[in-house]
PDB file of C-alpha atoms in Angstrom:
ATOM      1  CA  UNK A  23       2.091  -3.270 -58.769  1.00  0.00           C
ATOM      2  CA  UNK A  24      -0.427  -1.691 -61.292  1.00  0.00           C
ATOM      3  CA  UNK A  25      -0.613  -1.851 -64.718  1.00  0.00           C
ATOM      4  CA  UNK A  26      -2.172   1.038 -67.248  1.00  0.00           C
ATOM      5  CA  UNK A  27      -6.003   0.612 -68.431  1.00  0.00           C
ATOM      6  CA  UNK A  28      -6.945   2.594 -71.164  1.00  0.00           C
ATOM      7  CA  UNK A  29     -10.070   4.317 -71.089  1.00  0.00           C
ATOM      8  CA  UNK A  30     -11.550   5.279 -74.369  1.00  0.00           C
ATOM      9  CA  UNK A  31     -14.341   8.287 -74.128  1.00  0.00           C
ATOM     10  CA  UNK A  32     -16.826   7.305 -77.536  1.00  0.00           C
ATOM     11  CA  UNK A  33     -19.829   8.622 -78.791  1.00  0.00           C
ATOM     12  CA  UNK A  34     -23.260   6.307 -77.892  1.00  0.00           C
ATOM     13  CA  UNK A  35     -24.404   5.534 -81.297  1.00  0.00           C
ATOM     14  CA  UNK A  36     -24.363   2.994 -83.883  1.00  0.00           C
ATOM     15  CA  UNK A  37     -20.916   1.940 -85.267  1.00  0.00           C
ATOM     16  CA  UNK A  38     -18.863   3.561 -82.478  1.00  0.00           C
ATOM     17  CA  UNK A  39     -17.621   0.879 -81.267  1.00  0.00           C
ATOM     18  CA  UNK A  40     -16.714  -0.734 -84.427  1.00  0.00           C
ATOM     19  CA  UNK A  41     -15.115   2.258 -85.495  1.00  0.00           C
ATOM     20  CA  UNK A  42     -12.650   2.030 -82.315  1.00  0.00           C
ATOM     21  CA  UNK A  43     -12.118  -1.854 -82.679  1.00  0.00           C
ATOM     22  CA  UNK A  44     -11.049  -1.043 -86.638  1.00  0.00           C
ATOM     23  CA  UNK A  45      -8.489   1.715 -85.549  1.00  0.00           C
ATOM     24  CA  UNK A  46      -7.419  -0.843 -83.151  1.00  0.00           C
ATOM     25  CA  UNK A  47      -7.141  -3.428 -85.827  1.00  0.00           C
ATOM     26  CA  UNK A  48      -5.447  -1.404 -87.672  1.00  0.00           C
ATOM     27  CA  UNK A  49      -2.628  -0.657 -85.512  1.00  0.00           C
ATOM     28  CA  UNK A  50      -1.956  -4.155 -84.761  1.00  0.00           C
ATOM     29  CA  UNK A  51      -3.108  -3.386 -80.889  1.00  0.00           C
ATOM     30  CA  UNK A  52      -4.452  -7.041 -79.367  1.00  0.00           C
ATOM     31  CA  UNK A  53      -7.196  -6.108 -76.592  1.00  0.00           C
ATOM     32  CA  UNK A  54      -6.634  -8.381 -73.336  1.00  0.00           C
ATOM     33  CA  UNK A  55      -9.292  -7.455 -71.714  1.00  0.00           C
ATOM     34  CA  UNK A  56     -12.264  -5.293 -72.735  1.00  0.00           C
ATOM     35  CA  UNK A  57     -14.786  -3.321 -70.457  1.00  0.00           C
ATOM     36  CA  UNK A  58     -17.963  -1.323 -71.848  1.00  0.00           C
ATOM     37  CA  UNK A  59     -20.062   1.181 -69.778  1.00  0.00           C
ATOM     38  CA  UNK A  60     -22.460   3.899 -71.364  1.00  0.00           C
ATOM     39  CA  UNK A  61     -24.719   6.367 -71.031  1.00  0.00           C
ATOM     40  CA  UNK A  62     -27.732   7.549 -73.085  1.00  0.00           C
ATOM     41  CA  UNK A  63     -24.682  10.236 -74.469  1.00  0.00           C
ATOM     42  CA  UNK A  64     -21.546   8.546 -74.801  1.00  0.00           C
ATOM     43  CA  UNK A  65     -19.540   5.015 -73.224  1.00  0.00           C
ATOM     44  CA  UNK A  66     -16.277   4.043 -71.995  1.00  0.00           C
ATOM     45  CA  UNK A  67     -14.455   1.449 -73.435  1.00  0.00           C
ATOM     46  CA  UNK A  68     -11.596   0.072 -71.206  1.00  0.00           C
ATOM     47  CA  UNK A  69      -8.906  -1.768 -72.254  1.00  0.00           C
ATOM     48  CA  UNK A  70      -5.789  -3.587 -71.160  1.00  0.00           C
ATOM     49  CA  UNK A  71      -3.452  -3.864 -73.941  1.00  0.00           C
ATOM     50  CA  UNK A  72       0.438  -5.408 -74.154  1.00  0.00           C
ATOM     51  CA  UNK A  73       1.470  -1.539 -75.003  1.00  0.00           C
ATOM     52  CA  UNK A  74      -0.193   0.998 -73.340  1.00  0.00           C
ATOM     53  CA  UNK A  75       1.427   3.906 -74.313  1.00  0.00           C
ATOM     54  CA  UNK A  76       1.885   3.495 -78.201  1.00  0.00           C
ATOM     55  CA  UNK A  77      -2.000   2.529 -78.150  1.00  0.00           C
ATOM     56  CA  UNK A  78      -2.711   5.704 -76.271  1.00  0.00           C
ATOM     57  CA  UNK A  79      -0.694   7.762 -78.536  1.00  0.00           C
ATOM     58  CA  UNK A  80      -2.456   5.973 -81.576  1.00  0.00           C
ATOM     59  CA  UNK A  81      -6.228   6.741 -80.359  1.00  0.00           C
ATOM     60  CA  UNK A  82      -5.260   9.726 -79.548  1.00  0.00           C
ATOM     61  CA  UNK A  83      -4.025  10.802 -83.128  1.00  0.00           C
ATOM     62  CA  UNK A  84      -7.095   9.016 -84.294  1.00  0.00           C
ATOM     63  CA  UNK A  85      -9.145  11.994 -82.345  1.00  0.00           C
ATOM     64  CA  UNK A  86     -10.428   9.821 -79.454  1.00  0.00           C
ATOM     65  CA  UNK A  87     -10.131  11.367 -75.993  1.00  0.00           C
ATOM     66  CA  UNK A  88      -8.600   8.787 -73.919  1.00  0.00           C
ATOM     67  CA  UNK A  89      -7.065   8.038 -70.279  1.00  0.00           C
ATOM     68  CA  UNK A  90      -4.556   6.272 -68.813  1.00  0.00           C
ATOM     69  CA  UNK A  91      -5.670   5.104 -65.170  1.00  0.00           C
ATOM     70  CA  UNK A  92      -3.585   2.346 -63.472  1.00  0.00           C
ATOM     71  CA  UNK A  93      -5.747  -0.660 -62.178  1.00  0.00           C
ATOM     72  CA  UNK A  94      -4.679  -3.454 -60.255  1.00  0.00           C
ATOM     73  CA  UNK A  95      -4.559  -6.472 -61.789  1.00  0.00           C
ATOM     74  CA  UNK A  96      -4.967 -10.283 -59.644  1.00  0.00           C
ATOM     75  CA  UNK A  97      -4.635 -14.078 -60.700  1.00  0.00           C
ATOM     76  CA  UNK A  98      -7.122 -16.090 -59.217  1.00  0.00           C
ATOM     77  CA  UNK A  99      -7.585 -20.059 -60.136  1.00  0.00           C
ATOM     78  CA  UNK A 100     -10.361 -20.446 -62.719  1.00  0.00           C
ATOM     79  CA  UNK A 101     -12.448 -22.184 -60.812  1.00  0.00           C
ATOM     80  CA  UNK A 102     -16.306 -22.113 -58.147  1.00  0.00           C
ATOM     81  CA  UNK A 103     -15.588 -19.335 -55.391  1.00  0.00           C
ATOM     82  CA  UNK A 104     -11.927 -17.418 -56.731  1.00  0.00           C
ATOM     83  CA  UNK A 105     -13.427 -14.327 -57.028  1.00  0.00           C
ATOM     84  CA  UNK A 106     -15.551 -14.798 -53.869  1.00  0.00           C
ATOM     85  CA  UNK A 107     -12.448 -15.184 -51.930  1.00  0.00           C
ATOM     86  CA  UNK A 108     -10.863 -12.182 -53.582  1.00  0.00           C
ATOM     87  CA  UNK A 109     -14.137 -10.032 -53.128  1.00  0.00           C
ATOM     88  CA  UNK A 110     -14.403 -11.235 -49.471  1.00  0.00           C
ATOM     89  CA  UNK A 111     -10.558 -10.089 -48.561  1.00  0.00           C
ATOM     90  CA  UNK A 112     -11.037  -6.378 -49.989  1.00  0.00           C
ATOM     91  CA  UNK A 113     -14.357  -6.341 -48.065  1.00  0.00           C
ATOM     92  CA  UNK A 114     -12.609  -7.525 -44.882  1.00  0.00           C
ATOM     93  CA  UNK A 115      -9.967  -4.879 -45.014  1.00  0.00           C
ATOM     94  CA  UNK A 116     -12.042  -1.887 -45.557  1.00  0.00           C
ATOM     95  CA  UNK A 117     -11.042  -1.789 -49.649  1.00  0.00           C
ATOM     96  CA  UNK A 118     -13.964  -0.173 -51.896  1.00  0.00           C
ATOM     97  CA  UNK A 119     -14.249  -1.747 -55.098  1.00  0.00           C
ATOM     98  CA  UNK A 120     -15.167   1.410 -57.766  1.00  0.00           C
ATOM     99  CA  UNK A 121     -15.389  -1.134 -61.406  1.00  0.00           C
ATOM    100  CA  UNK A 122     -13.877  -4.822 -61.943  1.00  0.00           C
ATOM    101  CA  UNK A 123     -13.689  -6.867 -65.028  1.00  0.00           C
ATOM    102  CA  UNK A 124     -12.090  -9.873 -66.035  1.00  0.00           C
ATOM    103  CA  UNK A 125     -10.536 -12.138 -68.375  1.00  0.00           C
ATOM    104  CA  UNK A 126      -9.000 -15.927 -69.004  1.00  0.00           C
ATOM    105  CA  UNK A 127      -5.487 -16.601 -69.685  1.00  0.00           C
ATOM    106  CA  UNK A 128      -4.292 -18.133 -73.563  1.00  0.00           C
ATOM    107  CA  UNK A 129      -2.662 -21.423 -72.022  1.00  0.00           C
ATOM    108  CA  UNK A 130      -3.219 -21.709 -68.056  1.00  0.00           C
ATOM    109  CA  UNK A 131      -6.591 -22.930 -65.572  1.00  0.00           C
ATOM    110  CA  UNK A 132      -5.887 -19.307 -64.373  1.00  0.00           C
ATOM    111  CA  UNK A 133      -8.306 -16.238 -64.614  1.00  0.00           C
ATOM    112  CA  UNK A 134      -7.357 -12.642 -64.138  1.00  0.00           C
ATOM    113  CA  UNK A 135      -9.625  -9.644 -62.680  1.00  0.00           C
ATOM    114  CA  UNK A 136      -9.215  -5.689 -63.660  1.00  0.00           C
ATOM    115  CA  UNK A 137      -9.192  -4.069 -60.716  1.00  0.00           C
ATOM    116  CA  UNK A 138     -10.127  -0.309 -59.690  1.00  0.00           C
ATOM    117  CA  UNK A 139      -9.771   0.730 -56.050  1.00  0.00           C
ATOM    118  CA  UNK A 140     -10.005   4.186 -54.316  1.00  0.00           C
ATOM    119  CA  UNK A 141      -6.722   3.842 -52.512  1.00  0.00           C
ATOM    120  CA  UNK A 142      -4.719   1.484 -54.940  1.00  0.00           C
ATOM    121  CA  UNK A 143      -1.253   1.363 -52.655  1.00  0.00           C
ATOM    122  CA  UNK A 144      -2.965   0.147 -48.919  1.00  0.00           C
ATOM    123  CA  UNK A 145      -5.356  -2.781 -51.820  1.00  0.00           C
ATOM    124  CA  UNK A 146      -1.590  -3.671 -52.716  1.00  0.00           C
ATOM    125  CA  UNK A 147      -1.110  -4.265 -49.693  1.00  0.00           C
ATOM    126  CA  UNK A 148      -3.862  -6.281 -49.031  1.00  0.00           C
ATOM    127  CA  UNK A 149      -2.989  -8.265 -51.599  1.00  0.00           C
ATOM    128  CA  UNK A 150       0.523  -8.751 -50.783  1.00  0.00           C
ATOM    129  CA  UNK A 151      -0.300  -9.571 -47.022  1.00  0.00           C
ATOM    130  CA  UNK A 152      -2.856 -12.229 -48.510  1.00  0.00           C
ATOM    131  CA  UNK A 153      -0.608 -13.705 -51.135  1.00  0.00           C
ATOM    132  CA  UNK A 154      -2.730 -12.818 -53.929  1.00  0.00           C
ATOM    133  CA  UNK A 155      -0.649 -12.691 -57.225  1.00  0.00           C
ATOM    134  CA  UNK A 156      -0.280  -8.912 -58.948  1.00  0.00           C
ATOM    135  CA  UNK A 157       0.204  -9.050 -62.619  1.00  0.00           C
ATOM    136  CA  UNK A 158       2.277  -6.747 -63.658  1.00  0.00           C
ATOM    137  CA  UNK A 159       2.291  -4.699 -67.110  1.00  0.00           C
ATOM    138  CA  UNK A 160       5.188  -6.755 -68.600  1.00  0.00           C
ATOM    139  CA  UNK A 161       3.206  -9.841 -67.886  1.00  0.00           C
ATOM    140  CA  UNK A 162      -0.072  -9.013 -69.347  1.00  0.00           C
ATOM    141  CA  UNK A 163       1.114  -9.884 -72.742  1.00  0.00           C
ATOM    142  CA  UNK A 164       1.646 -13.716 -72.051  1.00  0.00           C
ATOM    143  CA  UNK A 165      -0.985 -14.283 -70.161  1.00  0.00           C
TER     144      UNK A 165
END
């Protein structure tokens, strides 16, 4: 069960970022979870959103070059050693871990992690066979 990140390609310089966030704002789009990586040249903002596709249409008449990748995404209690146990079962069964990122839920003890895999189907699997909850894209938005 994946859900769609959206990967934003912008320019590594002052502002950038608070250019994106304003378009954002402006479109009404709530970020649930927000990843940053850069470069000297340029970063990558990822996102999880409640509507992938209309915020990926709006960037993308806003002349940012984005991507939709799908990304796994797991519930884990928000408590000492969650993610350890998570991180443990993907190492056990062989799964390489490419990025990860997380966020908390509005109203539950429960935390969620952004996941990337190589092979996303046989880490659903994992999952599944380890009765670790999948979020799916629907559910994002009342987390």
């Amino acid at each position: 069960m994946t859900i769609r990140q959206i990967s934003i390609f912008i320019e590594n310089r002052k502002n950038a970022l608070s250019e994106l966030t304003n378009v954002l704002a402006e479109h009404k789009i709530n970020i649930r979870a927000l990843s940053i990586a850069d470069t000297s040249d340029f970063g990558i903002a990822r996102i999880i959103v409640d509507n992938p596709l209309q915020v990926q249409a709006a960037l993308e008449r806003s002349a940012y070059i984005v991507k939709s990748t799908p990304v796994i995404a797991v519930e884990i209690p928000d408590e000492t050693g969650s993610l350890n146990k998570i991180l443990k079962i993907l190492a056990d069964n062989g799964r390489n871990l490419e990025y990860m990122y997380g966020f908390t839920g509005k109203v539950s003890n429960r935390a969620y992690m952004i996941i990337r895999c190589s092979d996303i189907p046989a880490t659903e699997k994992v999952f599944e066979e380890n009765n670790i909850t999948m979020v799916s894209e629907d559910q994002i938005k009342d987390l």
